[in-house]
CSV table of C-alpha atoms in Angstrom, one decimal:
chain,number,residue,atom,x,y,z
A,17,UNK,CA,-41.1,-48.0,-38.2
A,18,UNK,CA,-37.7,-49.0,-39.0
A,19,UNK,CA,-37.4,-50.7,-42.5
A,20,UNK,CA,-33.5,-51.3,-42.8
A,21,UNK,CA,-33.3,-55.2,-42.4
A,22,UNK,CA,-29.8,-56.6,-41.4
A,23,UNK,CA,-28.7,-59.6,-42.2
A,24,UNK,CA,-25.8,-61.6,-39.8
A,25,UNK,CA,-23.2,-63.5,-42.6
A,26,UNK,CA,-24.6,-62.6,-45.9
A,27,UNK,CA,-25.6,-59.6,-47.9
A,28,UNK,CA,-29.0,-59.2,-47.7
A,29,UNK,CA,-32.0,-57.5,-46.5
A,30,UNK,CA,-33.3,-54.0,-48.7
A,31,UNK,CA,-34.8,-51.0,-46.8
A,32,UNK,CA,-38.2,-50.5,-48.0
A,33,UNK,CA,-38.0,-47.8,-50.5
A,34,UNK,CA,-39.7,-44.7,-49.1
A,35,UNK,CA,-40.8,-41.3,-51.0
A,36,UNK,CA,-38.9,-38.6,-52.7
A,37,UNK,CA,-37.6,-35.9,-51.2
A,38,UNK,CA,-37.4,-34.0,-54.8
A,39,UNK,CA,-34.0,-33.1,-52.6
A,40,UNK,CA,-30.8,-32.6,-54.8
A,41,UNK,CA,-30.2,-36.0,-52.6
A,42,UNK,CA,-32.8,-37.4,-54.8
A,43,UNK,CA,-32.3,-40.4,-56.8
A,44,UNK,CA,-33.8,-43.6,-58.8
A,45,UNK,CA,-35.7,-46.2,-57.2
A,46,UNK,CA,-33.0,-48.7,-58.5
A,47,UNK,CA,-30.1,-47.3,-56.6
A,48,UNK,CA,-28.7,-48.7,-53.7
A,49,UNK,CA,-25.8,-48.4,-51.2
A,50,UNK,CA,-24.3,-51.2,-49.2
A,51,UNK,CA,-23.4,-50.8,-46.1
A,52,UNK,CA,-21.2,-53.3,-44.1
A,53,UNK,CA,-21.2,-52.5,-39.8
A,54,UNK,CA,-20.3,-53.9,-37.2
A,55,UNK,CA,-22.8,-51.6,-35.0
A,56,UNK,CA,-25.6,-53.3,-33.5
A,57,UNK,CA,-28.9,-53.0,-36.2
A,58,UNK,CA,-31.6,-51.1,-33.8
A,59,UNK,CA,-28.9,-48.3,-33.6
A,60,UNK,CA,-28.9,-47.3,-37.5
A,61,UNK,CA,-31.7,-48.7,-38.9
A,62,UNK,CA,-34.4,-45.9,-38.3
A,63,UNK,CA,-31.2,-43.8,-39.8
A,64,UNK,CA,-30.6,-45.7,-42.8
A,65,UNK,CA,-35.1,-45.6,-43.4
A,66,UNK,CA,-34.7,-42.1,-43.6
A,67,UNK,CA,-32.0,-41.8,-45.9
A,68,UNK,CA,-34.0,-43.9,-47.8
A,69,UNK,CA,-36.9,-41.7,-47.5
A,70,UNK,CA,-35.0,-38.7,-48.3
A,71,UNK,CA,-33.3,-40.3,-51.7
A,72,UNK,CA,-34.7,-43.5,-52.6
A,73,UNK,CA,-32.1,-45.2,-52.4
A,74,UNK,CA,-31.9,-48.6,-51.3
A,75,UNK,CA,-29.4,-49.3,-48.2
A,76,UNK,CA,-28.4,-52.9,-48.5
A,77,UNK,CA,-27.1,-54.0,-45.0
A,78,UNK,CA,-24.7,-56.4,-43.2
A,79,UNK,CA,-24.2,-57.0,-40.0
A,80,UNK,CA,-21.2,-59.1,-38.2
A,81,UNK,CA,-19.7,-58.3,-34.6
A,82,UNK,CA,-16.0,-59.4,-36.1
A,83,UNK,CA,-14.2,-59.7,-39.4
A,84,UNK,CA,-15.7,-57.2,-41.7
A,85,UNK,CA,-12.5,-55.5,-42.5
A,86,UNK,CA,-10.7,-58.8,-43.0
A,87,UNK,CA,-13.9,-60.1,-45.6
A,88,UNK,CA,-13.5,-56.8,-47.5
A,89,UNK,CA,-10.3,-57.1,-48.4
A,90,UNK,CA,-10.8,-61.0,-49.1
A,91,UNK,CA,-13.6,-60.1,-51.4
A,92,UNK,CA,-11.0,-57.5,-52.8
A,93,UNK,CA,-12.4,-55.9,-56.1
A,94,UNK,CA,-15.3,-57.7,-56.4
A,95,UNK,CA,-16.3,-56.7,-52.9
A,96,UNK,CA,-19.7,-55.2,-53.2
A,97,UNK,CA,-19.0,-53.2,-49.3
A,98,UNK,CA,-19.6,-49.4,-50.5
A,99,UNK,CA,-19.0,-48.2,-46.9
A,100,UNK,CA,-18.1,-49.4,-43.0
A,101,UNK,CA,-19.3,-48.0,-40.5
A,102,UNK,CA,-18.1,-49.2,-37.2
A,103,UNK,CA,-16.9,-48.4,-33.6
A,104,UNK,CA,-13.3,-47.6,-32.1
A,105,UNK,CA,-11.0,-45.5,-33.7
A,106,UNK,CA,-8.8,-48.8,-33.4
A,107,UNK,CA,-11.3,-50.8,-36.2
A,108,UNK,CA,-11.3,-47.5,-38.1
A,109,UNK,CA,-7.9,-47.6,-38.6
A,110,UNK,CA,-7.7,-51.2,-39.0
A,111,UNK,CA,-9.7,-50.7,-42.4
A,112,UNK,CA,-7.1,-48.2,-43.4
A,113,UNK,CA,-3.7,-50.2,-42.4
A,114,UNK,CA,-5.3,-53.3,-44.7
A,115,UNK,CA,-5.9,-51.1,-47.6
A,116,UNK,CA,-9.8,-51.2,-48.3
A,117,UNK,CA,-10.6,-47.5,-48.4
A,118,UNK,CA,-10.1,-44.8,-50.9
A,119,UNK,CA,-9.9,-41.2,-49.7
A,120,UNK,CA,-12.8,-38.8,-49.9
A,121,UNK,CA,-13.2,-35.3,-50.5
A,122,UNK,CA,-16.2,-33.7,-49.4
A,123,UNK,CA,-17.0,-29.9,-47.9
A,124,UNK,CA,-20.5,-31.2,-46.5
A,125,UNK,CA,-18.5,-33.5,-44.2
A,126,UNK,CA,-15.6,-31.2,-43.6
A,127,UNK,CA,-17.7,-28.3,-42.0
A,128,UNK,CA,-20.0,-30.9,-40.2
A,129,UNK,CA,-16.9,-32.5,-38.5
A,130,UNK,CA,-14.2,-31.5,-36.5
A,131,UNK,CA,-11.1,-31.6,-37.8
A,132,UNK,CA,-9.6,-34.1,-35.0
A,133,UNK,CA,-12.4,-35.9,-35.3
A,134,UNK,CA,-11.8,-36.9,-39.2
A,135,UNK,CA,-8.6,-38.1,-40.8
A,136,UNK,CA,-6.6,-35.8,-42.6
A,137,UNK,CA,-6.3,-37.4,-46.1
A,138,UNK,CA,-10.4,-38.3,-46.0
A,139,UNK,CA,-10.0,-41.9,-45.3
A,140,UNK,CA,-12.7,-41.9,-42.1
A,141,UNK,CA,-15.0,-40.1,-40.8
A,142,UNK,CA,-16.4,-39.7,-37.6
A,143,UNK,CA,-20.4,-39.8,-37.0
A,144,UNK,CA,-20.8,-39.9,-33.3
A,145,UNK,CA,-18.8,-39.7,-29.8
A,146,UNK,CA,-19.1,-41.6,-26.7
A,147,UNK,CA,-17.0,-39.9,-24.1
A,148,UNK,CA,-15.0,-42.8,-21.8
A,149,UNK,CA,-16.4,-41.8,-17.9
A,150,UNK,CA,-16.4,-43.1,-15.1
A,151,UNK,CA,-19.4,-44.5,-13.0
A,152,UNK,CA,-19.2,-43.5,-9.4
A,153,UNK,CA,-21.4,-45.0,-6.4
A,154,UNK,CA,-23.7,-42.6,-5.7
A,155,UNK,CA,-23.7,-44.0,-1.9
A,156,UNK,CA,-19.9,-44.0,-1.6
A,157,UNK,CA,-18.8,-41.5,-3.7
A,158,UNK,CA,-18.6,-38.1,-3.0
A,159,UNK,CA,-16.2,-36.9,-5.7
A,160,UNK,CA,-18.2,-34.3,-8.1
A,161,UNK,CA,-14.4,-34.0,-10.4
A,162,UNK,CA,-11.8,-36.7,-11.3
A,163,UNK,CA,-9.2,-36.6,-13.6
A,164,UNK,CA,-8.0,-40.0,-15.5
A,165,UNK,CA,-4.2,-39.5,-13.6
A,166,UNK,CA,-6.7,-39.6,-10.4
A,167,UNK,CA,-7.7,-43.4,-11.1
A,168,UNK,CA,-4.0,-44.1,-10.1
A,169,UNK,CA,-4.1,-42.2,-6.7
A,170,UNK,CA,-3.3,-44.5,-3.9
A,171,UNK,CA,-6.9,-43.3,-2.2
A,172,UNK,CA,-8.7,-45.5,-4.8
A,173,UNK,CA,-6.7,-48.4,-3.6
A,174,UNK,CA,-9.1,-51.3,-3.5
A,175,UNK,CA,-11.8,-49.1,-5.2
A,176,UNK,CA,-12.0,-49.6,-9.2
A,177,UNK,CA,-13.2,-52.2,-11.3
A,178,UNK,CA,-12.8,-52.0,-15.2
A,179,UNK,CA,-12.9,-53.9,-18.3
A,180,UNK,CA,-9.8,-55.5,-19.7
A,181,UNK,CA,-7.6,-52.8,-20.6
A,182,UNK,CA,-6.7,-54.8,-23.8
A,183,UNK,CA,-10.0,-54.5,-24.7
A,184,UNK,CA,-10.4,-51.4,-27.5
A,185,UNK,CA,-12.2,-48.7,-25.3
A,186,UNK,CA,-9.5,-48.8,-23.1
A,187,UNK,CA,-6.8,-49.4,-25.4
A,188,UNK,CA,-7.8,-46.3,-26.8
A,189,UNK,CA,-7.6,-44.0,-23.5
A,190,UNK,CA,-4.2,-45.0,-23.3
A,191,UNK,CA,-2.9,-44.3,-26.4
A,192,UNK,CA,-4.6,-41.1,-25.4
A,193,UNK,CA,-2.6,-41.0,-22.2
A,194,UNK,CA,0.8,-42.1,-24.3
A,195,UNK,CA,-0.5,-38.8,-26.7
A,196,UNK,CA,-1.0,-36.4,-24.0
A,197,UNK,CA,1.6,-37.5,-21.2
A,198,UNK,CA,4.5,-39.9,-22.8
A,199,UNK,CA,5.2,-43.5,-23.0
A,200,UNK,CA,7.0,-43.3,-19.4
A,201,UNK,CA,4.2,-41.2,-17.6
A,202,UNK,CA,1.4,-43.6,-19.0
A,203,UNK,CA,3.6,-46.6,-17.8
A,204,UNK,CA,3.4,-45.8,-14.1
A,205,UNK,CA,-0.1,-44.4,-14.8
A,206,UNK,CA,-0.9,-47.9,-15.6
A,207,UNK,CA,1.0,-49.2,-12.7
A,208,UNK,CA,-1.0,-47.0,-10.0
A,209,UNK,CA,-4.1,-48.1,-12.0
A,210,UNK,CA,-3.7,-51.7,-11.6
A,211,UNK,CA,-2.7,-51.3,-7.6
A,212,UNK,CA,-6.0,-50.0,-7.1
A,213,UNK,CA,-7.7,-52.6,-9.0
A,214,UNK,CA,-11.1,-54.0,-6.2
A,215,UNK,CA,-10.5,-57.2,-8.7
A,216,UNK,CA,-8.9,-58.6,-12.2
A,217,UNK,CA,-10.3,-57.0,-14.7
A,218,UNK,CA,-13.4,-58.6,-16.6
A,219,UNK,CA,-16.7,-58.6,-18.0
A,220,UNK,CA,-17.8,-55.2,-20.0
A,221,UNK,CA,-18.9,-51.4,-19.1
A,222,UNK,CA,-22.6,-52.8,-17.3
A,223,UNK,CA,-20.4,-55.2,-15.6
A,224,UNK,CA,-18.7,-52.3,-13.7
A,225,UNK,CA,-22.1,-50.6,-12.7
A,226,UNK,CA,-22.7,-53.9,-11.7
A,227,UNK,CA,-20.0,-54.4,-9.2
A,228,UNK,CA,-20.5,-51.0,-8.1
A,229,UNK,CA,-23.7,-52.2,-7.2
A,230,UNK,CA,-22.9,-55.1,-5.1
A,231,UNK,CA,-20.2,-53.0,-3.3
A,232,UNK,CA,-17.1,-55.2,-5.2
A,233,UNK,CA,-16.1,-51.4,-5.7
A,234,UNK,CA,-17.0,-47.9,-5.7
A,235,UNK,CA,-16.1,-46.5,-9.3
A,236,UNK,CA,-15.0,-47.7,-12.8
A,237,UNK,CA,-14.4,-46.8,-16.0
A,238,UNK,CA,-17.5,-46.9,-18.7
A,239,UNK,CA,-18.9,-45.3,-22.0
A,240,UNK,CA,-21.4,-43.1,-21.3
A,241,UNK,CA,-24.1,-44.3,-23.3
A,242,UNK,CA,-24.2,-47.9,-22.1
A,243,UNK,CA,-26.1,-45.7,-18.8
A,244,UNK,CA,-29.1,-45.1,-21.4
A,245,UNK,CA,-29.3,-48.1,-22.2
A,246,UNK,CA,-29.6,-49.9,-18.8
A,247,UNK,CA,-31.6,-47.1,-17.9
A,248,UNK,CA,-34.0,-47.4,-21.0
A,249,UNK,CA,-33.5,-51.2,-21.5
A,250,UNK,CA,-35.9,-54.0,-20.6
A,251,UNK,CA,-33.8,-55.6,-18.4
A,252,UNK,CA,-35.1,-54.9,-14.9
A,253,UNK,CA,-31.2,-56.3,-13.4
A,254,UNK,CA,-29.4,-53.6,-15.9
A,255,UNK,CA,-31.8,-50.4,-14.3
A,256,UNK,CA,-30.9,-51.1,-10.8
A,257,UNK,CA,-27.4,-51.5,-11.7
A,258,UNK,CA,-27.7,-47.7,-13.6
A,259,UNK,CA,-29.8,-46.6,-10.9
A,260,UNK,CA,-26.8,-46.8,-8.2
A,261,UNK,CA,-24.3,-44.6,-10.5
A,262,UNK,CA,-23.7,-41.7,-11.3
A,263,UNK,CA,-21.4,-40.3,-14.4
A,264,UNK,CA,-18.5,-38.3,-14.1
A,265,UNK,CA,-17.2,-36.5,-17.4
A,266,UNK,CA,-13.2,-37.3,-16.4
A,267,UNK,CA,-10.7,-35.1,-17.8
A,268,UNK,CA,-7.0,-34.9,-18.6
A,269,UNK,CA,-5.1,-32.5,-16.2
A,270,UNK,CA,-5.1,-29.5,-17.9
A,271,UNK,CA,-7.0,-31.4,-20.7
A,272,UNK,CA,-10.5,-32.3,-21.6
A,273,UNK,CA,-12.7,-35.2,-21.8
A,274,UNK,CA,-11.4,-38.6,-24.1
A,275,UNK,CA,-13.9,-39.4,-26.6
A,276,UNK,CA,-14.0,-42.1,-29.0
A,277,UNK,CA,-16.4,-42.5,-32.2
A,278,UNK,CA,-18.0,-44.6,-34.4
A,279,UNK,CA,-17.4,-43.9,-37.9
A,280,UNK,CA,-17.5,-44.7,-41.6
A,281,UNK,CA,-15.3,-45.1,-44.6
A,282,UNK,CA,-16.2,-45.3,-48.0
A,283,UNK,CA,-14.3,-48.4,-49.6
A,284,UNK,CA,-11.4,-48.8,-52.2
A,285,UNK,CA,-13.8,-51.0,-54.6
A,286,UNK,CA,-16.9,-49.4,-53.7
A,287,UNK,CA,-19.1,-50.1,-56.9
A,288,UNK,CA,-21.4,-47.5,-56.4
A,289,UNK,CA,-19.5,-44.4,-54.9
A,290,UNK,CA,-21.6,-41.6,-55.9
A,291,UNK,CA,-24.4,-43.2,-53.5
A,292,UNK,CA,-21.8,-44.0,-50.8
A,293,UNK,CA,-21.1,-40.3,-50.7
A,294,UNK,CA,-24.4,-39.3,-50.5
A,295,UNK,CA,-25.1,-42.1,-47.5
A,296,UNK,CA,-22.0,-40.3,-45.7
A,297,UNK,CA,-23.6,-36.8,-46.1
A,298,UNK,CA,-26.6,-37.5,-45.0
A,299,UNK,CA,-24.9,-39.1,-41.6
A,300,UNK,CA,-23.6,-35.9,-40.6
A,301,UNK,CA,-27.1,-34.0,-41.4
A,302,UNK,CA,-28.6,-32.5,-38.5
A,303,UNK,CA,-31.9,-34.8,-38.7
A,304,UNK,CA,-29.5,-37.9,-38.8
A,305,UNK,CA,-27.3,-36.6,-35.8
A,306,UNK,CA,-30.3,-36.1,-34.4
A,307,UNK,CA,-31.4,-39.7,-34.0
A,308,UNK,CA,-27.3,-40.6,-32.8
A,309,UNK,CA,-28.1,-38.4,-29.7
A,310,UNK,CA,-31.7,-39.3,-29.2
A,311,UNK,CA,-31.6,-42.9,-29.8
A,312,UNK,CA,-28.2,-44.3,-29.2
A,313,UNK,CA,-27.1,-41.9,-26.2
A,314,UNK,CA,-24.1,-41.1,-27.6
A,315,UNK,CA,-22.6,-37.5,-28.6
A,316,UNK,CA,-23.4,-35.9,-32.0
A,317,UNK,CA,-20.3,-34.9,-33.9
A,318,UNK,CA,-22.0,-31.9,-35.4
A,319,UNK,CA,-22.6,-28.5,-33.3
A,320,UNK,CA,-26.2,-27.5,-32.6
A,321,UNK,CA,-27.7,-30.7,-32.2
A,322,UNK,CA,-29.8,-31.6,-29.3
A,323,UNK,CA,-28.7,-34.4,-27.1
A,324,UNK,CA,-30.7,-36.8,-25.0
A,325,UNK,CA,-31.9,-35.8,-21.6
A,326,UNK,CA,-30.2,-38.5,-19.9
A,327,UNK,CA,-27.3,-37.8,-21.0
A,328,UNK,CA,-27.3,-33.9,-21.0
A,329,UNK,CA,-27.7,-34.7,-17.1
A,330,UNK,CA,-24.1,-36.0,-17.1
A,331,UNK,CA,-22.9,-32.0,-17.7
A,332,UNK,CA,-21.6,-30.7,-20.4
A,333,UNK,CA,-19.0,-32.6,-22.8
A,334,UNK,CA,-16.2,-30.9,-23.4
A,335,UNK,CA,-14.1,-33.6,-25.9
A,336,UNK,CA,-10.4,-33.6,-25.9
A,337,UNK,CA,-9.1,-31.9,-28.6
A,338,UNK,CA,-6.1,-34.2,-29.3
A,339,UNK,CA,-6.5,-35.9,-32.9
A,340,UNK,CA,-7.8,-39.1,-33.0
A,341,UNK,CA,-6.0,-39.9,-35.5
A,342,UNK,CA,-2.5,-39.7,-33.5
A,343,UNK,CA,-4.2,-42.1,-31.0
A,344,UNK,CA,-4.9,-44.5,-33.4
A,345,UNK,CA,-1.0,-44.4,-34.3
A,346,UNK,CA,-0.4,-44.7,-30.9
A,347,UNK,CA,-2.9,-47.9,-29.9
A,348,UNK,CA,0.3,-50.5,-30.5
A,349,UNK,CA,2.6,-49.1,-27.7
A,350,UNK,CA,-0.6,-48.4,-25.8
A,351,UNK,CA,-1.3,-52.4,-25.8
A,352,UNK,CA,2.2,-53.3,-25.6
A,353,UNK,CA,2.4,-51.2,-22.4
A,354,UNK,CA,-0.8,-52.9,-20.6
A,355,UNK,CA,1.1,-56.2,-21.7
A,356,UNK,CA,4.2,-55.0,-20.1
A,357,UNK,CA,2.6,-53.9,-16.7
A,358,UNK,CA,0.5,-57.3,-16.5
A,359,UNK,CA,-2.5,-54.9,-16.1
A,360,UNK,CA,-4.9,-58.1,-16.7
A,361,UNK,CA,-2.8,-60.4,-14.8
């Protein structure tokens, strides 16, 4: 049962206090933590019960799509926001350019994460990847391996739909490219991209299993773990549309696999930081990753953990070691360079 209630424009809603773990996590009934994210409630709140179970303390929850970093700051010291937790390293960072988180120090998190997968000075901290694939017909595809350069080979002229590439997944994968290849290379990149275009660019990652679908094309670029939930969803539309792709992990030549996270940062005025820590430990446990890989089909940051069937049958995930933090430096010339090509035009 999952007791965390969100609320959408207010602070509100108190998870249901559960037992004592008599853990060194433990702590009084009274305490709480509050949480502002921009993640979609079903995907934390069994999470957040169980942190509650394991401590006692309260999580105190927000939810908005947009503008949480912006209302922290506006709320400025007497901001009650102990931690965000949202998607795209772009968001992440956003919290960090507009001065609303403090730095952490903590061993728990720094063997549980990755080094590129964390920023350097403690600011964020990642909690979960998605890896950026591509869905391929399985009618019209035979490809088993394709890199992202491949997406700009003339043979998938007429062939790809995608998202905007302004939008933040994709922003992201270029700043990647800019990281791994150059500001010149991911120009043309972007330019042999956009030839092969089946249509403009619209609509979101289901929207390209979609077309794929209806034959507008035959592959596209999509997180992975939107394919879990068409497949597990209740919309009958969004299973035939996952039922007529198939993932491919893409690469960099002579690279690995872009990934992107959702993450959490513990905030400049965060009035009660000792509990904020405690929420981000318990985050990276292995019980906690364990519901990030079984529930929200995404990647679990932390080795060893068990990931969902549907999305072991993908292959294996081998992330791109580049630090994400470089691509989050990066994201600016990556939009200005989808601007410059007219890649939505």
């Amino acid at each position: 049962m999952m007791n965390a209630t969100f609320a959408r424009g207010l602070l509100a809603g108190a998870v249901a206090l559960g037992a004592l773990a008599g853990s060194g996590l433990a702590a009084s009934a009274e305490e709480v933590v509050n949480v502002y994210t921009n993640r979609e409630p079903g995907l934390y709140s069994a999470t957040l019960d169980e942190f509650t179970k394991a401590t006692g303390i309260k999580v105190n929850a927000i939810f908005s799509e947009q503008g949480l970093a912006e209302r922290i700051r506006a709320e400025g010291e007497n901001s009650p926001a102990d931690v965000l937790i949202t998607v795209d390293i772009g968001r992440i960072q956003e919290a960090v350019d507009l001065g609303i988180t403090q730095p952490v120090k903590s061993e728990a998190l720094n063997s549980a994460i990755p080094a590129q997968l964390r920023d350097p000075e403690g600011r964020w901290f990642a909690l979960s990847m998605r890896a950026r694939s591509i869905y391929a017909s399985k009618d019209r595809v035979k490809d088993t391996a394709i890199t992202y350069e491949d997406l700009a080979d003339p043979k998938w002229k007429g062939k790809i739909c995608t998202r905007s590439f302004q939008h933040q997944y994709n922003i992201a994968l270029t700043a990647a490219m800019i990281v791994k290849h150059g500001e010149a290379a991911t120009e043309e990149w972007l330019k042999g991209v956009k030839a092969n275009l089946a249509k403009k660019p619209s609509g979101g990652d289901r929207d390209v299993a979609k077309d794929i679908l209806a034959g507008v094309c035959d592959i596209g670029l999509g997180n992975t773990y939107y394919v879990g939930l068409m497949t597990n969803g209740t919309n009958p539309d969004q299973k035939k549309w996952a039922e007529a792709i198939r993932v491919i992990l893409p690469t960099f030549k002579g690279g690995k696999t872009h990934v992107n996270i959702s993450g959490i940062a513990m905030m400049k005025n965060a009035p009660h930081r000792e509990n904020a820590l405690k929420l981000m430990e318990y985050m990276v446990t292995p019980a906690a990753q364990h519901v990030f890989a079984d529930v929200n089909y995404e990647y679990p940051v932390r080795a060893g953990i068990e990931i969902n069937p549907l999305v072991k049958s993908f292959g294996t995930l081998h992330p791109e070691e580049m630090s994400l933090a470089e691509v989050a430096k990066n994201r600016a010339k990556a939009s200005a360079l989808v601007d410059k090509v007219g890649f939505d035009r």
